[in-house]
């Protein structure tokens, strides 16, 4: 279940094991049979740490979702609430506990706060008169959750909003704590680089925590050579752009949560067994786990979508060739060998079928140039150049992409954009509009007051005046802003950092710009330049970007200095404060794999985001609308 | 090691030992002579009142000292939470903290004021700390818990003149009683009655009981008579344990129980001027070379003298087993084995084999671990623990828990026993008092860094441990109350170096909450203003908890922009339209003050729209309220309220383009093709005619769509033809325009089987276009 975590440069399974141990310890504290009541948000992240089997080994017999009223009947000794420290959840728990008392079978109550206890919450329970009913109240510090062999996330959905909009630095504290835990397991990180206010803050906290823990130095040979802390607001542009890698597109179109994606079932119906085929179409969305444990997915997820078709077809040929081998198998030995490989081949085949279906789904709404047809019976792929004429969805996608690319290359960013105007007039989804307007603003270093007011007025009149608060939030975070100086420094940044590459090669990339078919993510360029030739070469540009940039060194205990073998790569942990997109991750993996790169990257973040989920987290929904 | 039993003295079955805890750090001119001394149990502090009141730690470090200016103090005592009680002649009790700061005072009642106090005792019970007083009128007054003061006057004792010869306070059956002796008579005084009692088997030679002692647990009682007999029995006077003739007839200065829990031996320590006697079934005498005070503890007696501080206790059986000369107990053998192992001698194996043959290795390890807990010398502790760890290697499934937790406990104990801290706790006491209480005591002594270290070391959940300590620290900070702003600044913004990282956000949050409840609002807001981090946290808190406070906060700051937002938000929660409009009006006013013209105007527009919608809903029975302007227009257009739509369009200065889009879609949705054609001809379309084509196609009406294809601009011709599925037309247009891209687009729509001719034509055109 977790083997894929240990294959990378850094064995992240150690972190997962540490988290599992702590969970077991808590469960054993509540002796006897138990039922867990889940804050639904937590089930995803927890699933990455421990499956039901682990819970079951520790006498967890039932699981419920937290909701008001009376708890479902269960013949267990303990009821354990796994919750985030949120006041509204405390009220629900209080309701559960109070209605429980009326029954006569007494059950013990316990509470596990994730990731931190909160005094306010306990105060609230006290006010409701139920605090005394809890035998154990504990916290489960789940800061960094391993998502894949090279990826850690805190999955703290509000981190960007809290840091940049509400000046609440709680999540930065958790970040620093998480990094301390990481250093306890993987050794002190000798070099820390950073860019941005929040990065500075996290580094300061880390250094101070280290000073205070002086004496309890870990005697572990450092696994990471350096840490790079990057504020999301240093690069507001990248998440606004539509991701064009396979994984990025899946996330843009269907949304990946906690490593799972839910897909419309229609395309998957044919995969049922022969007998069942055609009986009835499944109506439940198909849920699939996406990580490097699946060989094919690991191969194609970071490819530009335009390169996915070819990869799938190549794979199909390999698989059908492998299946063909059964005809050439003559001797018993050969047949035996063939049979022994069957399970693996069948898994590969079903994996291929799944991804072909996903690619088709995405293709339907996105790329019209490439069409992969799959004849499932014969496993033959062919490329075709026909497309149904009424395919307006892909048309819209294409137009949207064109406008994005215009903005990113600096075309007419100071004028009213007719595509945006038309989209507003046709009342396209608000988030799409906001992404585009913000992008224009970012690429123009702010919009002229008149233009900004025009867009805002259009949005308010079309989508409702209540969105004024959302617009206000976007302005506060700098995503949308009036132009203060006449000088637009975006072109300078773009040119110096080579953010736009005309000849991006989508099939066989030679530069990170392939992930956005031309646009090289600013954040990743900064990372790339840092590794070689170093930030000193781009001082001017760094000054244009918000927040300080810095370098710190952490003393290593004597004897732990790493002696690098010749040709051995450096390992850098890149921490994105405020979120990272799958395309950025793909770009970093691309850099890791470059033969002369010299650096391998492990990625950590407060939250895996895409433009839509990011903008959504900044929206203010008046209660009237929410209901 | 060989001398570990040097200070052991046999007493009946058991051994007693006297361990030196500290050499006292105080410099007292006459030792403890003529001092009024009180020392708190559990290794607590020592108070001393002469003309000067002094407070010392157990190691004699001065913690406070100041001249006594109030009335004469007759008795000192410590509360369960380390406050010092000074009881004056008139029954006034003054309470000081450890550092000599006056906390409060209370009186033991008018009767005491009139008749003056003769004697007083401070006692501890499950209800807290109590005070008992006997007055000049021979009456007892009792307060069971000084924190919840209820004075009880006990009934009169028949025939008692002046003070009784001796007395003690007992807690029995959840009642606090006084046991007193008047000559040879013994009485129990409770709330309502005075009952004469007789201890079973008390030596008849006695004419008077001159001293009595109740054990730490209130379970046992010891009586000392003028005949020199010591009677020991249960505190309920039902059983006698033993009686000893001490042969000393002088009334003792002090008498305390010295018994460790679960011990079979009753024993009492009796102190005279120069003599200390441990009396159980037998007796052992120590001479005293200085004036001393005995302090009863759970598992022994501490003897505080002018230069030394010692602990007298029964040697625990685990230690006896291991260290008793020639002991063959498993633990003793294991210790021997490990010693030999250290010397690399093969004897180690012999000893081990002997233990293993009896299969008592587990027991041996257990004994060593347990004994380590009872030893004060870190070296001895280490030796025992090493032996235990050595033995553990030969056991396959010995649970590690006891060993690990003993190591932890000892590390903590050694830290607090340190001279500079001066809390000489034994392991038994530590387990009884719990870590929580120990942390409290450290906090009370302002030893914050040590308290935090211990919490971290023991992995106490942050909330009960580190955060709690910090909270106290911060409170202490506030209480000193000097310059609040100057002091709080560094804490909140976290620039205090030593404590910074522990001063974390959630802690700041609790600080903020704390301050909020302690300070008046105005001061509180002013304080916050200078602390951006704290302020934003408080805003978050208010957003969830106290909306109105949020408003006050913005008001205080003259933050009109946020106030405007606040009203806007509030308006969405309001169901009644009038109230909603008035909230929005407030928002407009605030936005104007904030010079945010755009927001003010937009909000005014919103109000205008709401009024318009209400009017129309009333007049025409529409349900428009709450729709956006766009939705309203759309609704009007689809319901044929063209006039009203026009009016809105003008009033709200809707851009032409958007209005055209709107009207176009609305007409298409209604299938009102006639009106659409009229609309298209009304004037030149600001959005061009491609949208007309597309909207018609979207409504599956290609016939209507075709009407507009000719009006489309040349650049959009290809798209328009493609939209209606007219490949030929599209090809024509593309070739006309000689645009390579457009030709390719058309090509991509052609099927190689049905459109062969067209394909060829296009391919040819493309090659010429590209040559150009």
CSV table of N, CA, C and O in Angstrom, one decimal, chain B residues 582-670:
chain,number,residue,atom,x,y,z
B,582,UNK,N,-31.0,49.3,5.0
B,582,UNK,CA,-30.4,50.2,5.9
B,582,UNK,C,-29.0,49.8,6.2
B,582,UNK,O,-28.1,50.7,6.4
B,583,UNK,N,-28.7,48.5,6.3
B,583,UNK,CA,-27.4,48.0,6.5
B,583,UNK,C,-26.5,48.4,5.3
B,583,UNK,O,-25.4,48.9,5.5
B,584,UNK,N,-27.1,48.3,4.1
B,584,UNK,CA,-26.3,48.6,2.9
B,584,UNK,C,-26.0,50.1,2.9
B,584,UNK,O,-24.9,50.6,2.5
B,585,UNK,N,-27.0,50.9,3.4
B,585,UNK,CA,-26.8,52.4,3.4
B,585,UNK,C,-25.6,52.7,4.4
B,585,UNK,O,-24.7,53.5,4.1
B,586,UNK,N,-25.6,52.0,5.5
B,586,UNK,CA,-24.4,52.2,6.4
B,586,UNK,C,-23.1,51.8,5.7
B,586,UNK,O,-22.1,52.5,5.9
B,587,UNK,N,-23.2,50.8,4.9
B,587,UNK,CA,-22.0,50.3,4.2
B,587,UNK,C,-21.5,51.5,3.2
B,587,UNK,O,-20.4,51.8,3.2
B,588,UNK,N,-22.5,52.0,2.5
B,588,UNK,CA,-22.2,53.1,1.6
B,588,UNK,C,-21.5,54.3,2.3
B,588,UNK,O,-20.5,54.8,1.9
B,589,UNK,N,-22.1,54.6,3.5
B,589,UNK,CA,-21.5,55.7,4.3
B,589,UNK,C,-20.0,55.4,4.6
B,589,UNK,O,-19.2,56.3,4.5
B,590,UNK,N,-19.8,54.2,5.1
B,590,UNK,CA,-18.4,53.8,5.5
B,590,UNK,C,-17.5,53.8,4.3
B,590,UNK,O,-16.4,54.3,4.4
B,591,UNK,N,-18.0,53.3,3.2
B,591,UNK,CA,-17.1,53.2,2.0
B,591,UNK,C,-16.8,54.7,1.5
B,591,UNK,O,-15.7,54.9,1.1
B,592,UNK,N,-17.8,55.6,1.7
B,592,UNK,CA,-17.5,57.0,1.3
B,592,UNK,C,-16.4,57.5,2.2
B,592,UNK,O,-15.5,58.2,1.8
B,593,UNK,N,-16.5,57.2,3.5
B,593,UNK,CA,-15.5,57.7,4.5
B,593,UNK,C,-14.1,57.1,4.1
B,593,UNK,O,-13.1,57.7,4.3
B,594,UNK,N,-14.2,55.9,3.6
B,594,UNK,CA,-12.9,55.2,3.3
B,594,UNK,C,-12.4,55.7,1.9
B,594,UNK,O,-11.4,55.2,1.5
B,595,UNK,N,-13.1,56.6,1.3
B,595,UNK,CA,-12.8,57.1,0.0
B,595,UNK,C,-12.7,56.0,-1.1
B,595,UNK,O,-11.9,56.0,-2.0
B,596,UNK,N,-13.5,55.0,-0.9
B,596,UNK,CA,-13.6,53.9,-1.8
B,596,UNK,C,-14.8,54.2,-2.7
B,596,UNK,O,-15.9,53.6,-2.4
B,597,UNK,N,-14.6,55.0,-3.7
B,597,UNK,CA,-15.7,55.5,-4.5
B,597,UNK,C,-16.4,54.3,-5.2
B,597,UNK,O,-17.6,54.2,-5.2
B,598,UNK,N,-15.6,53.4,-5.7
B,598,UNK,CA,-16.2,52.3,-6.5
B,598,UNK,C,-17.1,51.5,-5.6
B,598,UNK,O,-18.3,51.2,-6.0
B,599,UNK,N,-16.7,51.1,-4.4
B,599,UNK,CA,-17.5,50.3,-3.5
B,599,UNK,C,-18.8,51.0,-3.1
B,599,UNK,O,-19.8,50.4,-3.1
B,600,UNK,N,-18.6,52.3,-2.8
B,600,UNK,CA,-19.8,53.1,-2.5
B,600,UNK,C,-20.8,53.0,-3.6
B,600,UNK,O,-22.0,52.8,-3.4
B,601,UNK,N,-20.3,53.3,-4.8
B,601,UNK,CA,-21.2,53.4,-6.0
B,601,UNK,C,-21.9,52.0,-6.2
B,601,UNK,O,-23.1,51.9,-6.4
B,602,UNK,N,-21.1,51.0,-6.2
B,602,UNK,CA,-21.6,49.6,-6.4
B,602,UNK,C,-22.7,49.3,-5.4
B,602,UNK,O,-23.7,48.7,-5.7
B,603,UNK,N,-22.4,49.6,-4.1
B,603,UNK,CA,-23.4,49.3,-3.1
B,603,UNK,C,-24.7,50.1,-3.3
B,603,UNK,O,-25.8,49.6,-3.1
B,604,UNK,N,-24.5,51.4,-3.7
B,604,UNK,CA,-25.7,52.1,-4.1
B,604,UNK,C,-26.5,51.5,-5.2
B,604,UNK,O,-27.7,51.4,-5.1
B,605,UNK,N,-25.8,51.0,-6.2
B,605,UNK,CA,-26.4,50.3,-7.3
B,605,UNK,C,-27.2,49.1,-6.8
B,605,UNK,O,-28.3,48.9,-7.2
B,606,UNK,N,-26.6,48.4,-5.9
B,606,UNK,CA,-27.2,47.2,-5.4
B,606,UNK,C,-28.5,47.6,-4.7
B,606,UNK,O,-29.5,46.9,-4.9
B,607,UNK,N,-28.5,48.7,-3.9
B,607,UNK,CA,-29.7,49.1,-3.3
B,607,UNK,C,-30.8,49.5,-4.3
B,607,UNK,O,-32.0,49.1,-4.2
B,608,UNK,N,-30.3,50.2,-5.3
B,608,UNK,CA,-31.3,50.6,-6.4
B,608,UNK,C,-31.9,49.3,-7.0
B,608,UNK,O,-33.1,49.3,-7.2
B,609,UNK,N,-31.1,48.3,-7.3
B,609,UNK,CA,-31.6,47.1,-7.9
B,609,UNK,C,-32.6,46.4,-7.0
B,609,UNK,O,-33.7,46.0,-7.4
B,610,UNK,N,-32.3,46.4,-5.7
B,610,UNK,CA,-33.2,45.7,-4.7
B,610,UNK,C,-34.5,46.4,-4.7
B,610,UNK,O,-35.6,45.8,-4.7
B,611,UNK,N,-34.5,47.7,-4.7
B,611,UNK,CA,-35.8,48.5,-4.7
B,611,UNK,C,-36.6,48.2,-6.0
B,611,UNK,O,-37.8,48.0,-6.0
B,612,UNK,N,-35.8,48.2,-7.1
B,612,UNK,CA,-36.5,48.0,-8.4
B,612,UNK,C,-37.1,46.6,-8.4
B,612,UNK,O,-38.3,46.4,-8.8
B,613,UNK,N,-36.4,45.6,-7.9
B,613,UNK,CA,-36.9,44.2,-7.9
B,613,UNK,C,-38.2,44.1,-7.1
B,613,UNK,O,-39.1,43.5,-7.4
B,614,UNK,N,-38.1,44.8,-5.9
B,614,UNK,CA,-39.3,44.7,-5.0
B,614,UNK,C,-40.5,45.3,-5.7
B,614,UNK,O,-41.6,44.8,-5.7
B,615,UNK,N,-40.3,46.5,-6.4
B,615,UNK,CA,-41.4,47.2,-7.0
B,615,UNK,C,-42.0,46.2,-8.0
B,615,UNK,O,-43.2,46.0,-8.1
B,616,UNK,N,-41.2,45.6,-8.8
B,616,UNK,CA,-41.7,44.8,-9.9
B,616,UNK,C,-42.3,43.5,-9.4
B,616,UNK,O,-43.3,43.1,-9.9
B,617,UNK,N,-41.7,43.0,-8.3
B,617,UNK,CA,-42.3,41.8,-7.7
B,617,UNK,C,-43.7,42.1,-7.2
B,617,UNK,O,-44.7,41.3,-7.3
B,618,UNK,N,-43.9,43.3,-6.6
B,618,UNK,CA,-45.2,43.7,-6.1
B,618,UNK,C,-46.2,44.0,-7.2
B,618,UNK,O,-47.3,43.5,-7.2
B,619,UNK,N,-45.7,44.7,-8.3
B,619,UNK,CA,-46.6,45.1,-9.3
B,619,UNK,C,-47.0,43.9,-10.2
B,619,UNK,O,-48.1,43.7,-10.6
B,620,UNK,N,-45.9,43.2,-10.6
B,620,UNK,CA,-46.2,42.2,-11.7
B,620,UNK,C,-46.1,40.7,-11.1
B,620,UNK,O,-46.2,39.8,-11.9
B,621,UNK,N,-45.9,40.6,-9.8
B,621,UNK,CA,-45.9,39.2,-9.3
B,621,UNK,C,-44.7,38.4,-9.8
B,621,UNK,O,-44.7,37.2,-9.9
B,622,UNK,N,-43.6,39.1,-10.1
B,622,UNK,CA,-42.4,38.4,-10.5
B,622,UNK,C,-41.7,37.9,-9.2
B,622,UNK,O,-42.0,38.4,-8.1
B,623,UNK,N,-40.6,37.1,-9.4
B,623,UNK,CA,-39.8,36.7,-8.2
B,623,UNK,C,-38.4,37.1,-8.5
B,623,UNK,O,-37.6,36.2,-8.8
B,624,UNK,N,-38.1,38.4,-8.5
B,624,UNK,CA,-36.8,38.8,-8.9
B,624,UNK,C,-35.9,39.1,-7.8
B,624,UNK,O,-34.6,39.0,-8.0
B,625,UNK,N,-36.4,39.3,-6.6
B,625,UNK,CA,-35.6,39.8,-5.5
B,625,UNK,C,-34.4,38.8,-5.3
B,625,UNK,O,-34.6,37.6,-5.1
B,626,UNK,N,-33.2,39.4,-5.2
B,626,UNK,CA,-32.1,38.5,-4.9
B,626,UNK,C,-31.3,38.1,-6.2
B,626,UNK,O,-30.2,37.7,-6.1
B,627,UNK,N,-31.9,38.3,-7.4
B,627,UNK,CA,-31.2,38.0,-8.6
B,627,UNK,C,-30.1,39.1,-8.9
B,627,UNK,O,-30.3,40.2,-8.4
B,628,UNK,N,-29.1,38.7,-9.6
B,628,UNK,CA,-28.2,39.7,-10.0
B,628,UNK,C,-28.8,40.5,-11.2
B,628,UNK,O,-29.8,40.2,-11.7
B,629,UNK,N,-28.1,41.6,-11.5
B,629,UNK,CA,-28.7,42.5,-12.5
B,629,UNK,C,-28.8,41.8,-13.8
B,629,UNK,O,-29.9,41.8,-14.5
B,630,UNK,N,-27.8,41.0,-14.2
B,630,UNK,CA,-27.9,40.2,-15.4
B,630,UNK,C,-29.1,39.2,-15.4
B,630,UNK,O,-29.8,39.1,-16.4
B,631,UNK,N,-29.2,38.5,-14.3
B,631,UNK,CA,-30.3,37.6,-14.2
B,631,UNK,C,-31.7,38.3,-14.2
B,631,UNK,O,-32.6,37.8,-14.8
B,632,UNK,N,-31.7,39.5,-13.6
B,632,UNK,CA,-32.9,40.2,-13.6
B,632,UNK,C,-33.3,40.6,-15.0
B,632,UNK,O,-34.5,40.4,-15.5
B,633,UNK,N,-32.3,41.1,-15.8
B,633,UNK,CA,-32.6,41.5,-17.2
B,633,UNK,C,-33.0,40.3,-18.0
B,633,UNK,O,-34.0,40.4,-18.8
B,634,UNK,N,-32.3,39.2,-17.8
B,634,UNK,CA,-32.7,38.0,-18.5
B,634,UNK,C,-34.1,37.6,-18.2
B,634,UNK,O,-34.9,37.3,-19.1
B,635,UNK,N,-34.5,37.6,-16.9
B,635,UNK,CA,-35.8,37.3,-16.6
B,635,UNK,C,-36.9,38.2,-17.2
B,635,UNK,O,-37.9,37.8,-17.7
B,636,UNK,N,-36.5,39.5,-17.2
B,636,UNK,CA,-37.5,40.5,-17.8
B,636,UNK,C,-37.6,40.2,-19.3
B,636,UNK,O,-38.7,40.2,-19.8
B,637,UNK,N,-36.5,40.0,-19.9
B,637,UNK,CA,-36.5,39.8,-21.4
B,637,UNK,C,-37.3,38.5,-21.8
B,637,UNK,O,-38.0,38.5,-22.7
B,638,UNK,N,-37.1,37.5,-21.0
B,638,UNK,CA,-37.8,36.3,-21.3
B,638,UNK,C,-39.3,36.3,-21.0
B,638,UNK,O,-40.1,35.6,-21.5
B,639,UNK,N,-39.6,37.3,-20.0
B,639,UNK,CA,-41.1,37.4,-19.7
B,639,UNK,C,-41.7,38.6,-20.5
B,639,UNK,O,-42.7,39.1,-20.1
B,640,UNK,N,-41.0,39.0,-21.5
B,640,UNK,CA,-41.5,40.1,-22.3
B,640,UNK,C,-41.7,41.4,-21.7
B,640,UNK,O,-42.6,42.2,-22.0
B,641,UNK,N,-41.0,41.7,-20.6
B,641,UNK,CA,-41.0,43.0,-20.0
B,641,UNK,C,-39.9,43.9,-20.7
B,641,UNK,O,-39.0,44.3,-20.0
B,642,UNK,N,-40.0,44.1,-22.0
B,642,UNK,CA,-39.0,44.8,-22.7
B,642,UNK,C,-38.7,46.2,-22.2
B,642,UNK,O,-37.6,46.7,-22.1
B,643,UNK,N,-39.9,46.9,-21.9
B,643,UNK,CA,-39.8,48.3,-21.5
B,643,UNK,C,-38.9,48.4,-20.2
B,643,UNK,O,-38.0,49.2,-20.1
B,644,UNK,N,-39.3,47.5,-19.2
B,644,UNK,CA,-38.6,47.5,-18.0
B,644,UNK,C,-37.1,47.2,-18.1
B,644,UNK,O,-36.2,47.8,-17.5
B,645,UNK,N,-36.9,46.2,-19.0
B,645,UNK,CA,-35.5,45.8,-19.3
B,645,UNK,C,-34.7,47.0,-19.8
B,645,UNK,O,-33.6,47.3,-19.4
B,646,UNK,N,-35.3,47.7,-20.8
B,646,UNK,CA,-34.7,48.9,-21.4
B,646,UNK,C,-34.3,49.9,-20.3
B,646,UNK,O,-33.3,50.5,-20.3
B,647,UNK,N,-35.3,50.0,-19.4
B,647,UNK,CA,-35.1,51.0,-18.3
B,647,UNK,C,-33.9,50.6,-17.4
B,647,UNK,O,-33.0,51.5,-17.2
B,648,UNK,N,-33.8,49.4,-17.1
B,648,UNK,CA,-32.7,48.9,-16.3
B,648,UNK,C,-31.4,49.1,-17.0
B,648,UNK,O,-30.4,49.5,-16.5
B,649,UNK,N,-31.4,48.7,-18.3
B,649,UNK,CA,-30.2,48.8,-19.1
B,649,UNK,C,-29.7,50.3,-19.1
B,649,UNK,O,-28.5,50.5,-19.0
B,650,UNK,N,-30.6,51.2,-19.2
B,650,UNK,CA,-30.2,52.6,-19.2
B,650,UNK,C,-29.7,53.0,-17.8
B,650,UNK,O,-28.7,53.6,-17.6
B,651,UNK,N,-30.6,52.7,-16.8
B,651,UNK,CA,-30.3,53.2,-15.4
B,651,UNK,C,-28.9,52.6,-14.9
B,651,UNK,O,-28.2,53.3,-14.2
B,652,UNK,N,-28.6,51.4,-15.3
B,652,UNK,CA,-27.4,50.8,-14.7
B,652,UNK,C,-26.3,50.9,-15.7
B,652,UNK,O,-25.2,50.3,-15.5
B,653,UNK,N,-26.5,51.6,-16.8
B,653,UNK,CA,-25.4,51.9,-17.8
B,653,UNK,C,-24.7,50.5,-18.2
B,653,UNK,O,-23.5,50.4,-18.1
B,654,UNK,N,-25.6,49.6,-18.5
B,654,UNK,CA,-25.1,48.3,-18.9
B,654,UNK,C,-24.4,48.4,-20.3
B,654,UNK,O,-25.0,49.1,-21.2
B,655,UNK,N,-23.2,48.0,-20.4
B,655,UNK,CA,-22.5,48.1,-21.7
B,655,UNK,C,-23.3,47.5,-22.9
B,655,UNK,O,-23.9,46.4,-22.6
B,656,UNK,N,-23.3,48.2,-24.0
B,656,UNK,CA,-24.1,47.7,-25.1
B,656,UNK,C,-23.8,46.2,-25.5
B,656,UNK,O,-24.7,45.4,-25.7
B,657,UNK,N,-22.6,45.9,-25.5
B,657,UNK,CA,-22.2,44.6,-25.9
B,657,UNK,C,-22.9,43.5,-25.0
B,657,UNK,O,-23.4,42.5,-25.5
B,658,UNK,N,-22.8,43.7,-23.7
B,658,UNK,CA,-23.3,42.7,-22.8
B,658,UNK,C,-24.9,42.7,-23.0
B,658,UNK,O,-25.5,41.6,-23.0
B,659,UNK,N,-25.5,43.9,-23.2
B,659,UNK,CA,-26.9,43.9,-23.3
B,659,UNK,C,-27.3,43.1,-24.6
B,659,UNK,O,-28.3,42.4,-24.6
B,660,UNK,N,-26.6,43.3,-25.6
B,660,UNK,CA,-26.9,42.6,-26.9
B,660,UNK,C,-26.8,41.1,-26.7
B,660,UNK,O,-27.7,40.3,-27.1
B,661,UNK,N,-25.7,40.7,-26.1
B,661,UNK,CA,-25.6,39.3,-25.8
B,661,UNK,C,-26.8,38.7,-25.0
B,661,UNK,O,-27.4,37.7,-25.3
B,662,UNK,N,-27.1,39.5,-24.0
B,662,UNK,CA,-28.2,39.1,-23.1
B,662,UNK,C,-29.5,38.9,-23.9
B,662,UNK,O,-30.2,37.9,-23.8
B,663,UNK,N,-29.9,40.0,-24.6
B,663,UNK,CA,-31.1,40.0,-25.3
B,663,UNK,C,-31.1,38.9,-26.4
B,663,UNK,O,-32.1,38.1,-26.5
B,664,UNK,N,-30.0,38.7,-27.0
B,664,UNK,CA,-29.9,37.7,-28.0
B,664,UNK,C,-30.1,36.3,-27.4
B,664,UNK,O,-31.0,35.5,-27.9
B,665,UNK,N,-29.5,36.0,-26.3
B,665,UNK,CA,-29.7,34.7,-25.7
B,665,UNK,C,-31.1,34.5,-25.2
B,665,UNK,O,-31.7,33.4,-25.3
B,666,UNK,N,-31.7,35.6,-24.6
B,666,UNK,CA,-33.0,35.5,-24.1
B,666,UNK,C,-34.0,35.2,-25.2
B,666,UNK,O,-34.9,34.3,-25.1
B,667,UNK,N,-33.8,35.9,-26.4
B,667,UNK,CA,-34.7,35.7,-27.5
B,667,UNK,C,-34.6,34.2,-28.1
B,667,UNK,O,-35.6,33.6,-28.4
B,668,UNK,N,-33.4,33.8,-28.1
B,668,UNK,CA,-33.1,32.4,-28.7
B,668,UNK,C,-33.8,31.4,-27.7
B,668,UNK,O,-34.4,30.4,-28.2
B,669,UNK,N,-33.6,31.6,-26.5
B,669,UNK,CA,-34.2,30.7,-25.5
B,669,UNK,C,-35.7,30.6,-25.6
B,669,UNK,O,-36.4,29.6,-25.4
B,670,UNK,N,-36.3,31.7,-26.0
B,670,UNK,CA,-37.8,31.8,-26.2
B,670,UNK,C,-38.2,31.3,-27.6
B,670,UNK,O,-39.4,31.3,-27.9
